[in-house]
mmCIF file of C-alpha atoms in Angstrom:
data_model
loop_
_atom_site.group_PDB
_atom_site.id
_atom_site.type_symbol
_atom_site.label_atom_id
_atom_site.label_comp_id
_atom_site.label_asym_id
_atom_site.label_seq_id
_atom_site.Cartn_x
_atom_site.Cartn_y
_atom_site.Cartn_z
ATOM 1 C CA MET J 1 19.970 95.634 -35.406
ATOM 2 C CA LYS J 2 17.806 98.604 -36.177
ATOM 3 C CA VAL J 3 14.611 97.816 -35.162
ATOM 4 C CA GLU J 4 12.984 100.875 -36.029
ATOM 5 C CA GLY J 5 13.723 99.979 -39.756
ATOM 6 C CA ILE J 6 11.680 96.921 -39.104
ATOM 7 C CA TYR J 7 8.835 98.729 -37.706
ATOM 8 C CA MET J 8 8.354 101.231 -40.596
ATOM 9 C CA LYS J 9 8.901 98.477 -43.351
ATOM 10 C CA LYS J 10 5.707 98.278 -45.276
ATOM 11 C CA THR J 11 3.900 94.979 -46.695
ATOM 12 C CA ILE J 12 5.924 93.071 -48.927
ATOM 13 C CA ALA J 13 5.440 93.410 -52.520
ATOM 14 C CA LEU J 14 2.593 91.407 -54.394
ATOM 15 C CA LEU J 15 5.174 89.006 -55.975
ATOM 16 C CA LEU J 16 8.413 88.242 -54.319
ATOM 17 C CA SER J 17 11.464 88.265 -56.882
ATOM 18 C CA SER J 18 12.895 85.164 -58.292
ATOM 19 C CA ALA J 19 15.974 85.623 -56.635
ATOM 20 C CA VAL J 20 14.463 85.780 -53.154
ATOM 21 C CA ILE J 21 12.351 82.693 -53.550
ATOM 22 C CA CYS J 22 15.186 80.610 -55.009
ATOM 23 C CA SER J 23 17.740 81.503 -52.535
ATOM 24 C CA LEU J 24 15.423 80.679 -49.648
ATOM 25 C CA LEU J 25 14.488 77.465 -50.632
ATOM 26 C CA SER J 26 17.798 76.641 -51.997
ATOM 27 C CA GLY J 27 19.333 77.211 -48.576
ATOM 28 C CA CYS J 28 17.818 73.912 -47.368
ATOM 29 C CA SER J 29 20.892 72.101 -47.785
ATOM 30 C CA GLY J 30 23.801 74.330 -47.939
ATOM 31 C CA GLY J 31 25.786 74.272 -51.098
ATOM 32 C CA GLY J 32 24.669 71.057 -52.485
ATOM 33 C CA SER J 33 21.213 71.615 -53.138
ATOM 34 C CA SER J 34 20.980 71.892 -56.877
ATOM 35 C CA SER J 35 17.792 69.842 -57.348
ATOM 36 C CA GLN J 36 16.117 71.892 -54.681
ATOM 37 C CA SER J 37 17.114 75.094 -56.588
ATOM 38 C CA THR J 38 15.310 73.376 -59.472
ATOM 39 C CA ALA J 39 12.114 73.245 -57.898
ATOM 40 C CA ALA J 40 12.410 76.818 -56.486
ATOM 41 C CA GLU J 41 13.000 77.957 -60.128
ATOM 42 C CA GLN J 42 9.987 76.226 -61.215
ATOM 43 C CA THR J 43 8.063 77.804 -58.486
ATOM 44 C CA THR J 44 8.822 81.289 -59.152
ATOM 45 C CA LYS J 45 7.126 81.057 -62.649
ATOM 46 C CA ALA J 46 4.197 79.196 -61.066
ATOM 47 C CA LEU J 47 1.752 82.137 -60.234
ATOM 48 C CA GLU J 48 2.359 83.779 -63.684
ATOM 49 C CA SER J 49 1.848 80.462 -65.721
ATOM 50 C CA LYS J 50 -1.012 79.134 -63.756
ATOM 51 C CA ALA J 51 -3.164 81.756 -65.196
ATOM 52 C CA GLU J 52 -2.279 80.400 -68.711
ATOM 53 C CA GLU J 53 -2.322 76.744 -67.664
ATOM 54 C CA LYS J 54 -6.045 77.170 -66.026
ATOM 55 C CA PRO J 55 -8.302 76.747 -69.202
ATOM 56 C CA VAL J 56 -6.577 73.275 -69.424
ATOM 57 C CA GLN J 57 -6.557 72.238 -65.972
ATOM 58 C CA THR J 58 -10.427 72.307 -65.317
ATOM 59 C CA THR J 59 -12.757 70.002 -63.299
ATOM 60 C CA GLU J 60 -14.636 69.526 -66.533
ATOM 61 C CA ALA J 61 -11.492 68.468 -68.370
ATOM 62 C CA SER J 62 -10.646 65.953 -65.737
ATOM 63 C CA GLY J 63 -13.933 64.429 -65.753
ATOM 64 C CA THR J 64 -14.146 64.873 -61.832
ATOM 65 C CA GLU J 65 -16.186 67.740 -59.923
ATOM 66 C CA TRP J 66 -14.583 68.790 -56.557
ATOM 67 C CA PRO J 67 -15.814 69.710 -54.247
ATOM 68 C CA GLU J 68 -19.229 68.441 -54.131
ATOM 69 C CA LYS J 69 -19.777 68.679 -50.542
ATOM 70 C CA THR J 70 -18.363 69.953 -47.510
ATOM 71 C CA VAL J 71 -14.613 69.372 -46.863
ATOM 72 C CA GLN J 72 -12.910 68.425 -43.841
ATOM 73 C CA ILE J 73 -9.425 69.835 -43.411
ATOM 74 C CA THR J 74 -7.294 68.609 -40.284
ATOM 75 C CA VAL J 75 -4.617 71.018 -38.974
ATOM 76 C CA PRO J 76 -2.438 68.759 -36.308
ATOM 77 C CA TYR J 77 -1.655 71.953 -34.315
ATOM 78 C CA LYS J 78 -3.342 74.193 -31.913
ATOM 79 C CA ALA J 79 -5.307 77.222 -33.441
ATOM 80 C CA GLY J 80 -3.426 80.383 -33.853
ATOM 81 C CA GLY J 81 -0.149 78.958 -34.903
ATOM 82 C CA GLY J 82 1.437 79.268 -38.418
ATOM 83 C CA VAL J 83 0.039 76.280 -40.007
ATOM 84 C CA ASP J 84 -3.464 77.138 -38.742
ATOM 85 C CA LYS J 85 -3.054 80.696 -40.179
ATOM 86 C CA ALA J 86 -2.120 79.248 -43.325
ATOM 87 C CA ALA J 87 -5.122 76.837 -43.356
ATOM 88 C CA ARG J 88 -7.590 79.498 -42.468
ATOM 89 C CA LEU J 89 -6.241 81.915 -45.415
ATOM 90 C CA VAL J 90 -6.436 79.157 -48.115
ATOM 91 C CA CYS J 91 -9.690 77.448 -46.819
ATOM 92 C CA SER J 92 -11.385 80.887 -46.886
ATOM 93 C CA ALA J 93 -10.349 81.567 -50.232
ATOM 94 C CA LEU J 94 -11.364 78.108 -51.564
ATOM 95 C CA GLU J 95 -14.849 78.858 -49.845
ATOM 96 C CA LYS J 96 -15.176 81.893 -52.036
ATOM 97 C CA GLU J 97 -13.860 80.294 -55.361
ATOM 98 C CA THR J 98 -16.262 77.102 -54.721
ATOM 99 C CA GLY J 99 -19.232 78.032 -52.885
ATOM 100 C CA LYS J 100 -18.526 75.136 -50.536
ATOM 101 C CA SER J 101 -17.616 74.571 -46.912
ATOM 102 C CA PHE J 102 -14.084 73.778 -45.714
ATOM 103 C CA VAL J 103 -14.407 72.847 -41.936
ATOM 104 C CA ILE J 104 -11.184 73.157 -40.162
ATOM 105 C CA THR J 105 -10.484 71.110 -36.893
ATOM 106 C CA ASN J 106 -7.419 71.206 -35.042
ATOM 107 C CA LYS J 107 -5.960 68.137 -33.316
ATOM 108 C CA PRO J 108 -2.694 68.909 -31.873
ATOM 109 C CA GLU J 109 -2.389 65.691 -29.576
ATOM 110 C CA GLY J 110 0.948 63.943 -29.692
ATOM 111 C CA ASN J 111 2.797 66.822 -31.716
ATOM 112 C CA GLY J 112 0.237 66.113 -34.543
ATOM 113 C CA ILE J 113 1.263 62.607 -34.922
ATOM 114 C CA VAL J 114 -2.451 61.393 -33.675
ATOM 115 C CA ALA J 115 -4.257 63.467 -36.516
ATOM 116 C CA THR J 116 -1.749 62.269 -39.427
ATOM 117 C CA ASN J 117 -2.156 58.908 -38.262
ATOM 118 C CA GLU J 118 -5.780 59.132 -38.532
ATOM 119 C CA LEU J 119 -5.520 60.672 -42.037
ATOM 120 C CA LEU J 120 -4.416 57.340 -43.295
ATOM 121 C CA LYS J 121 -7.774 55.432 -42.473
ATOM 122 C CA GLN J 122 -9.690 57.920 -44.239
ATOM 123 C CA GLU J 123 -11.178 57.330 -47.693
ATOM 124 C CA PRO J 124 -8.943 58.698 -50.655
ATOM 125 C CA ASP J 125 -12.027 60.689 -51.847
ATOM 126 C CA GLY J 126 -10.824 64.341 -51.526
ATOM 127 C CA TYR J 127 -13.258 65.325 -48.463
ATOM 128 C CA ASN J 128 -10.739 64.533 -45.650
ATOM 129 C CA LEU J 129 -7.356 66.283 -46.146
ATOM 130 C CA GLU J 130 -4.738 67.631 -43.968
ATOM 131 C CA ILE J 131 -2.491 70.829 -43.937
ATOM 132 C CA VAL J 132 0.637 70.230 -42.301
ATOM 133 C CA SER J 133 4.373 71.456 -42.137
ATOM 134 C CA VAL J 134 6.706 69.531 -44.351
ATOM 135 C CA ARG J 135 9.690 69.738 -41.551
ATOM 136 C CA ASP J 136 7.349 68.319 -38.818
ATOM 137 C CA ILE J 137 5.681 65.442 -41.025
ATOM 138 C CA PHE J 138 9.117 64.570 -42.491
ATOM 139 C CA GLY J 139 10.934 65.173 -39.159
ATOM 140 C CA HIS J 140 8.511 62.606 -37.287
ATOM 141 C CA ILE J 141 9.499 59.947 -40.061
ATOM 142 C CA VAL J 142 13.308 60.253 -40.111
ATOM 143 C CA ASN J 143 13.902 60.748 -36.530
ATOM 144 C CA GLY J 144 11.674 57.591 -35.575
ATOM 145 C CA ILE J 145 9.399 59.492 -33.340
ATOM 146 C CA GLU J 146 7.214 57.061 -31.105
ATOM 147 C CA GLY J 147 3.743 56.382 -32.125
ATOM 148 C CA VAL J 148 4.256 57.482 -36.055
ATOM 149 C CA GLU J 149 2.400 54.903 -38.222
ATOM 150 C CA TYR J 150 3.298 56.676 -41.628
ATOM 151 C CA ASP J 151 6.067 57.139 -44.057
ATOM 152 C CA LYS J 152 6.756 59.175 -47.028
ATOM 153 C CA ASP J 153 4.574 56.963 -49.264
ATOM 154 C CA SER J 154 1.553 57.169 -47.015
ATOM 155 C CA PHE J 155 0.292 60.359 -48.480
ATOM 156 C CA THR J 156 -1.129 61.960 -51.735
ATOM 157 C CA TYR J 157 0.820 65.051 -52.026
ATOM 158 C CA ILE J 158 -1.645 67.835 -53.457
ATOM 159 C CA ALA J 159 0.056 71.289 -53.182
ATOM 160 C CA SER J 160 2.716 73.216 -51.285
ATOM 161 C CA LEU J 161 0.480 76.336 -50.279
ATOM 162 C CA LEU J 162 3.122 78.839 -48.846
ATOM 163 C CA GLU J 163 6.339 78.981 -47.393
ATOM 164 C CA PRO J 164 7.290 80.627 -43.968
ATOM 165 C CA ALA J 165 10.663 80.541 -42.307
ATOM 166 C CA ASP J 166 11.411 80.247 -38.472
ATOM 167 C CA ALA J 167 12.871 83.162 -36.687
ATOM 168 C CA ILE J 168 14.000 83.484 -33.289
ATOM 169 C CA TYR J 169 12.304 86.231 -31.419
ATOM 170 C CA THR J 170 13.147 88.291 -28.227
ATOM 171 C CA GLN J 171 11.527 91.100 -26.358
ATOM 172 C CA ASP J 172 13.333 94.540 -27.422
ATOM 173 C CA ALA J 173 14.405 95.512 -24.111
ATOM 174 C CA LYS J 174 16.003 92.137 -23.084
ATOM 175 C CA TYR J 175 18.161 91.412 -26.146
ATOM 176 C CA ALA J 176 19.018 93.560 -28.991
ATOM 177 C CA SER J 177 20.451 91.138 -31.148
ATOM 178 C CA PHE J 178 21.010 87.297 -31.493
ATOM 179 C CA GLU J 179 24.854 87.735 -30.437
ATOM 180 C CA ASP J 180 23.368 89.077 -27.033
ATOM 181 C CA LEU J 181 21.351 86.137 -26.887
ATOM 182 C CA VAL J 182 24.265 84.016 -27.763
ATOM 183 C CA ALA J 183 26.446 85.946 -25.213
ATOM 184 C CA ALA J 184 23.821 85.027 -22.254
ATOM 185 C CA ALA J 185 23.692 81.607 -23.007
ATOM 186 C CA LYS J 186 27.527 81.250 -22.757
ATOM 187 C CA ALA J 187 27.530 83.141 -19.612
ATOM 188 C CA ASN J 188 24.869 80.827 -18.325
ATOM 189 C CA PRO J 189 24.973 77.388 -19.861
ATOM 190 C CA GLY J 190 21.460 75.893 -20.045
ATOM 191 C CA GLY J 191 19.914 78.848 -18.308
ATOM 192 C CA CYS J 192 18.972 80.790 -21.396
ATOM 193 C CA THR J 193 15.483 79.679 -22.429
ATOM 194 C CA ILE J 194 13.811 79.613 -25.974
ATOM 195 C CA ALA J 195 10.254 78.308 -26.402
ATOM 196 C CA ILE J 196 9.885 76.056 -29.522
ATOM 197 C CA ALA J 197 6.693 75.431 -31.425
ATOM 198 C CA ASN J 198 7.306 71.616 -31.699
ATOM 199 C CA ASN J 199 9.735 68.731 -31.045
ATOM 200 C CA THR J 200 11.216 69.173 -34.734
ATOM 201 C CA GLY J 201 12.209 72.654 -34.033
ATOM 202 C CA GLN J 202 14.239 71.188 -31.075
ATOM 203 C CA GLN J 203 16.162 69.516 -33.613
ATOM 204 C CA VAL J 204 17.250 72.728 -35.216
ATOM 205 C CA LEU J 205 18.086 74.273 -31.905
ATOM 206 C CA ASP J 206 20.463 71.326 -31.110
ATOM 207 C CA ILE J 207 22.354 72.251 -34.354
ATOM 208 C CA ILE J 208 22.548 75.731 -33.486
ATOM 209 C CA ASP J 209 23.911 74.751 -30.017
ATOM 210 C CA GLU J 210 26.325 72.328 -31.538
ATOM 211 C CA GLN J 211 27.730 74.568 -34.201
ATOM 212 C CA LEU J 212 27.989 77.737 -32.056
ATOM 213 C CA GLY J 213 29.316 75.981 -28.801
ATOM 214 C CA VAL J 214 26.293 77.133 -26.679
ATOM 215 C CA GLU J 215 23.716 75.428 -24.673
ATOM 216 C CA PHE J 216 20.237 76.620 -24.856
ATOM 217 C CA ASN J 217 17.405 75.437 -22.826
ATOM 218 C CA GLY J 218 14.828 74.601 -25.351
ATOM 219 C CA ILE J 219 11.246 74.332 -24.201
ATOM 220 C CA VAL J 220 9.039 72.402 -26.648
ATOM 221 C CA TYR J 221 5.388 73.608 -26.896
ATOM 222 C CA SER J 222 2.487 72.064 -28.805
ATOM 223 C CA SER J 223 2.154 75.042 -31.240
ATOM 224 C CA GLY J 224 3.790 78.300 -32.235
ATOM 225 C CA SER J 225 1.076 80.548 -30.668
ATOM 226 C CA GLU J 226 1.653 79.093 -26.969
ATOM 227 C CA ALA J 227 5.524 79.485 -27.460
ATOM 228 C CA PHE J 228 4.997 82.990 -28.724
ATOM 229 C CA ALA J 229 2.574 83.680 -25.751
ATOM 230 C CA ASP J 230 4.980 82.951 -23.198
ATOM 231 C CA LEU J 231 7.677 85.245 -24.742
ATOM 232 C CA LEU J 232 5.217 88.191 -24.532
ATOM 233 C CA GLY J 233 4.624 87.257 -20.962
ATOM 234 C CA GLY J 234 8.119 87.119 -20.077
ATOM 235 C CA HIS J 235 8.282 83.459 -19.006
ATOM 236 C CA VAL J 236 11.117 82.799 -21.410
ATOM 237 C CA ASP J 237 14.188 84.722 -23.128
ATOM 238 C CA ALA J 238 13.291 83.918 -26.495
ATOM 239 C CA CYS J 239 11.201 82.072 -29.002
ATOM 240 C CA MET J 240 11.638 80.048 -32.378
ATOM 241 C CA VAL J 241 8.294 80.355 -34.461
ATOM 242 C CA ALA J 242 7.313 81.334 -38.158
ATOM 243 C CA THR J 243 7.859 84.777 -39.577
ATOM 244 C CA SER J 244 3.942 84.889 -39.744
ATOM 245 C CA PHE J 245 4.306 86.213 -36.126
ATOM 246 C CA CYS J 246 6.162 89.145 -37.123
ATOM 247 C CA SER J 247 3.363 91.541 -37.094
ATOM 248 C CA GLN J 248 2.148 90.626 -33.573
ATOM 249 C CA ALA J 249 6.135 90.902 -32.235
ATOM 250 C CA PHE J 250 6.171 94.241 -33.695
ATOM 251 C CA GLU J 251 2.900 95.363 -32.099
ATOM 252 C CA ASN J 252 4.061 93.990 -28.811
ATOM 253 C CA LYS J 253 7.753 95.440 -28.623
ATOM 254 C CA CYS J 254 9.388 92.105 -29.477
ATOM 255 C CA ALA J 255 11.205 91.463 -32.827
ATOM 256 C CA PRO J 256 13.169 88.689 -34.786
ATOM 257 C CA VAL J 257 16.809 88.621 -33.953
ATOM 258 C CA VAL J 258 17.846 85.955 -36.669
ATOM 259 C CA THR J 259 15.902 84.149 -39.407
ATOM 260 C CA MET J 260 16.542 80.300 -40.166
ATOM 261 C CA THR J 261 17.230 81.048 -43.859
ATOM 262 C CA SER J 262 20.513 81.100 -46.112
ATOM 263 C CA GLN J 263 19.891 84.589 -46.997
ATOM 264 C CA LYS J 264 18.379 87.832 -45.417
ATOM 265 C CA TYR J 265 14.756 88.575 -45.579
ATOM 266 C CA ASP J 266 14.566 91.614 -47.566
ATOM 267 C CA ILE J 267 11.419 92.635 -45.630
ATOM 268 C CA LEU J 268 13.171 92.499 -42.304
ATOM 269 C CA ASP J 269 15.823 95.254 -42.290
ATOM 270 C CA GLY J 270 18.802 94.523 -40.188
ATOM 271 C CA VAL J 271 17.874 91.050 -39.178
ATOM 272 C CA PRO J 272 20.724 88.452 -40.015
ATOM 273 C CA CYS J 273 19.940 84.937 -41.266
ATOM 274 C CA ILE J 274 21.323 82.021 -39.288
ATOM 275 C CA THR J 275 24.369 81.043 -42.062
ATOM 276 C CA ASP J 276 25.539 84.746 -41.582
ATOM 277 C CA LEU J 277 26.148 83.891 -37.931
ATOM 278 C CA GLY J 278 28.317 80.704 -38.771
ATOM 279 C CA VAL J 279 25.539 77.971 -38.462
ATOM 280 C CA LYS J 280 25.108 76.035 -41.755
ATOM 281 C CA ASP J 281 22.854 73.141 -41.375
ATOM 282 C CA ALA J 282 19.992 74.917 -39.263
ATOM 283 C CA VAL J 283 18.358 76.101 -42.421
ATOM 284 C CA SER J 284 15.131 74.028 -43.806
ATOM 285 C CA PRO J 285 11.929 75.036 -45.696
ATOM 286 C CA MET J 286 8.632 74.738 -43.568
ATOM 287 C CA ASN J 287 6.246 74.627 -46.641
ATOM 288 C CA ARG J 288 2.554 74.175 -45.725
ATOM 289 C CA LEU J 289 1.402 71.143 -47.605
ATOM 290 C CA LEU J 290 -2.059 70.053 -48.446
ATOM 291 C CA LEU J 291 -2.118 66.308 -48.050
ATOM 292 C CA GLY J 292 -4.809 63.396 -48.662
ATOM 293 C CA PRO J 293 -4.279 59.778 -47.592
ATOM 294 C CA ALA J 294 -2.261 57.608 -50.238
ATOM 295 C CA GLY J 295 -4.432 56.428 -53.238
ATOM 296 C CA MET J 296 -6.207 59.251 -54.467
ATOM 297 C CA PRO J 297 -6.921 59.245 -58.337
ATOM 298 C CA GLN J 298 -4.711 61.611 -60.291
ATOM 299 C CA GLU J 299 -8.078 62.990 -61.645
ATOM 300 C CA LEU J 300 -9.289 64.196 -58.286
ATOM 301 C CA VAL J 301 -5.737 65.429 -57.532
ATOM 302 C CA ASP J 302 -6.208 67.513 -60.780
ATOM 303 C CA ALA J 303 -9.732 68.893 -59.956
ATOM 304 C CA ILE J 304 -8.443 69.960 -56.430
ATOM 305 C CA VAL J 305 -5.445 71.681 -58.297
ATOM 306 C CA ALA J 306 -7.742 73.198 -60.834
ATOM 307 C CA GLN J 307 -9.505 74.930 -57.758
ATOM 308 C CA LEU J 308 -6.489 75.947 -56.299
ATOM 309 C CA ASP J 309 -5.030 77.718 -59.341
ATOM 310 C CA GLY J 310 -8.175 79.718 -59.082
ATOM 311 C CA ILE J 311 -7.061 81.386 -56.199
ATOM 312 C CA TYR J 312 -3.484 81.458 -56.718
ATOM 313 C CA VAL J 313 -3.289 84.335 -59.080
ATOM 314 C CA PRO J 314 -1.117 87.330 -59.261
ATOM 315 C CA ASP J 315 -2.612 90.476 -57.676
ATOM 316 C CA GLY J 316 -5.255 88.052 -56.033
ATOM 317 C CA GLU J 317 -6.658 88.559 -52.559
ATOM 318 C CA LEU J 318 -4.732 85.216 -51.447
ATOM 319 C CA ILE J 319 -1.385 86.306 -52.351
ATOM 320 C CA GLN J 320 -1.659 89.693 -50.839
ATOM 321 C CA GLN J 321 -2.580 87.840 -47.492
ATOM 322 C CA ILE J 322 0.292 85.531 -47.406
ATOM 323 C CA ASN J 323 2.645 88.461 -48.205
ATOM 324 C CA SER J 324 1.165 90.685 -45.570
ATOM 325 C CA GLN J 325 2.075 87.932 -43.020
ATOM 326 C CA TYR J 326 5.603 87.586 -43.822
ATOM 327 C CA ASP J 327 5.366 84.486 -45.712
ATOM 328 C CA MET J 328 6.057 83.619 -49.353
ATOM 329 C CA PRO J 329 3.302 82.231 -51.759
ATOM 330 C CA THR J 330 5.341 79.232 -52.695
ATOM 331 C CA TYR J 331 2.896 77.666 -54.479
ATOM 332 C CA LEU J 332 3.927 73.876 -55.863
ATOM 333 C CA THR J 333 2.099 71.277 -57.640
ATOM 334 C CA GLY J 334 2.842 68.442 -60.032
ATOM 335 C CA ASP J 335 6.573 67.836 -61.122
ATOM 336 C CA ALA J 336 7.591 70.829 -59.077
ATOM 337 C CA LEU J 337 5.922 69.563 -55.843
ATOM 338 C CA LYS J 338 7.308 66.074 -56.605
ATOM 339 C CA ALA J 339 11.015 67.300 -56.911
ATOM 340 C CA PHE J 340 10.537 69.571 -53.753
ATOM 341 C CA ILE J 341 9.262 66.352 -51.594
ATOM 342 C CA ASP J 342 12.080 64.033 -52.835
ATOM 343 C CA GLU J 343 14.672 66.595 -52.294
ATOM 344 C CA ASN J 344 13.335 67.704 -49.001
ATOM 345 C CA PHE J 345 12.809 64.253 -47.667
ATOM 346 C CA ALA J 346 16.459 63.164 -48.461
ATOM 347 C CA PHE J 347 17.543 66.493 -46.474
ATOM 348 C CA ARG J 348 15.702 65.474 -43.544
ATOM 349 C CA GLN J 349 17.452 62.049 -43.813
ATOM 350 C CA SER J 350 20.795 63.465 -43.865
ATOM 351 C CA GLN J 351 19.995 66.059 -41.301
ATOM 352 C CA ALA J 352 18.662 63.222 -38.731
ATOM 353 C CA GLY J 353 21.919 61.238 -39.617
ATOM 354 C CA ASN J 354 24.132 63.934 -38.322
ATOM 355 C CA GLN J 355 22.467 64.220 -35.133
#
């Protein structure tokens, strides 16, 4: 892998191509994800079409004004992680768009389960919402994690805000490639440590172990920022965190050596995807979802989406910020979001069943 090429790579173009977005989304279930691909194809047109739809989708048309007061946003992770970064980008843009305050509270206790349980007890009035990774919230459900009080129908799904991918990072001087990391793990079973942002990431690592015939020692953290910090400190051999950590990695002589995708990331020259290396079942989207408790009226959801439409515009500041942190502006609402939710949940169930 030529790390120099990565360092010199400039910020991703403002709008990702349709092929890139579709391939990354469709990779979540190998060769049998036609419905998932359909949702992705709808997504690629969203940024252009939303601008045309916006005059129809307004708070006045829905008869509901939102927001009329401060909005509380719970992030069930520690500050500094991938979901927290996404929440701060979007909430900052919404504050500029609406003139109202959006207060972010980080509640990482119990791998985010405590905060999500609390969301169910909130009034479905649009003023207590959560931003979470789809992989984590569905992973908790399908794997029967202790303490989970919610299921797929416990939420009002408002939007997919953006899509990162996980990558495995190493310090440049220690492992130049993922193959080097695998060789170290085979030479010393259980001795090669990988810091993982949460317990659902451990499931992905287990799949890698099984399909490559290795035994990595996964260490679960409560946030990506903590996992990444231990890589920088030399306390672990590698870490598995979101692509939004790429900029920090390059600044600290670290680099991604493989992405958890079915296609190579165009902006990461020389970095293979996990399917290139013979692992077919470790790919899955990690879309950042905006959720509310079940029972939110459709008119209220429409009013929130109308405000989101105002910040998800081609050439807009938010899109540039999302691209610059190596994420994709995969903005889904309405039918496209429902298709994604249904197919992704089915995929998580099949993934859990294969463990």
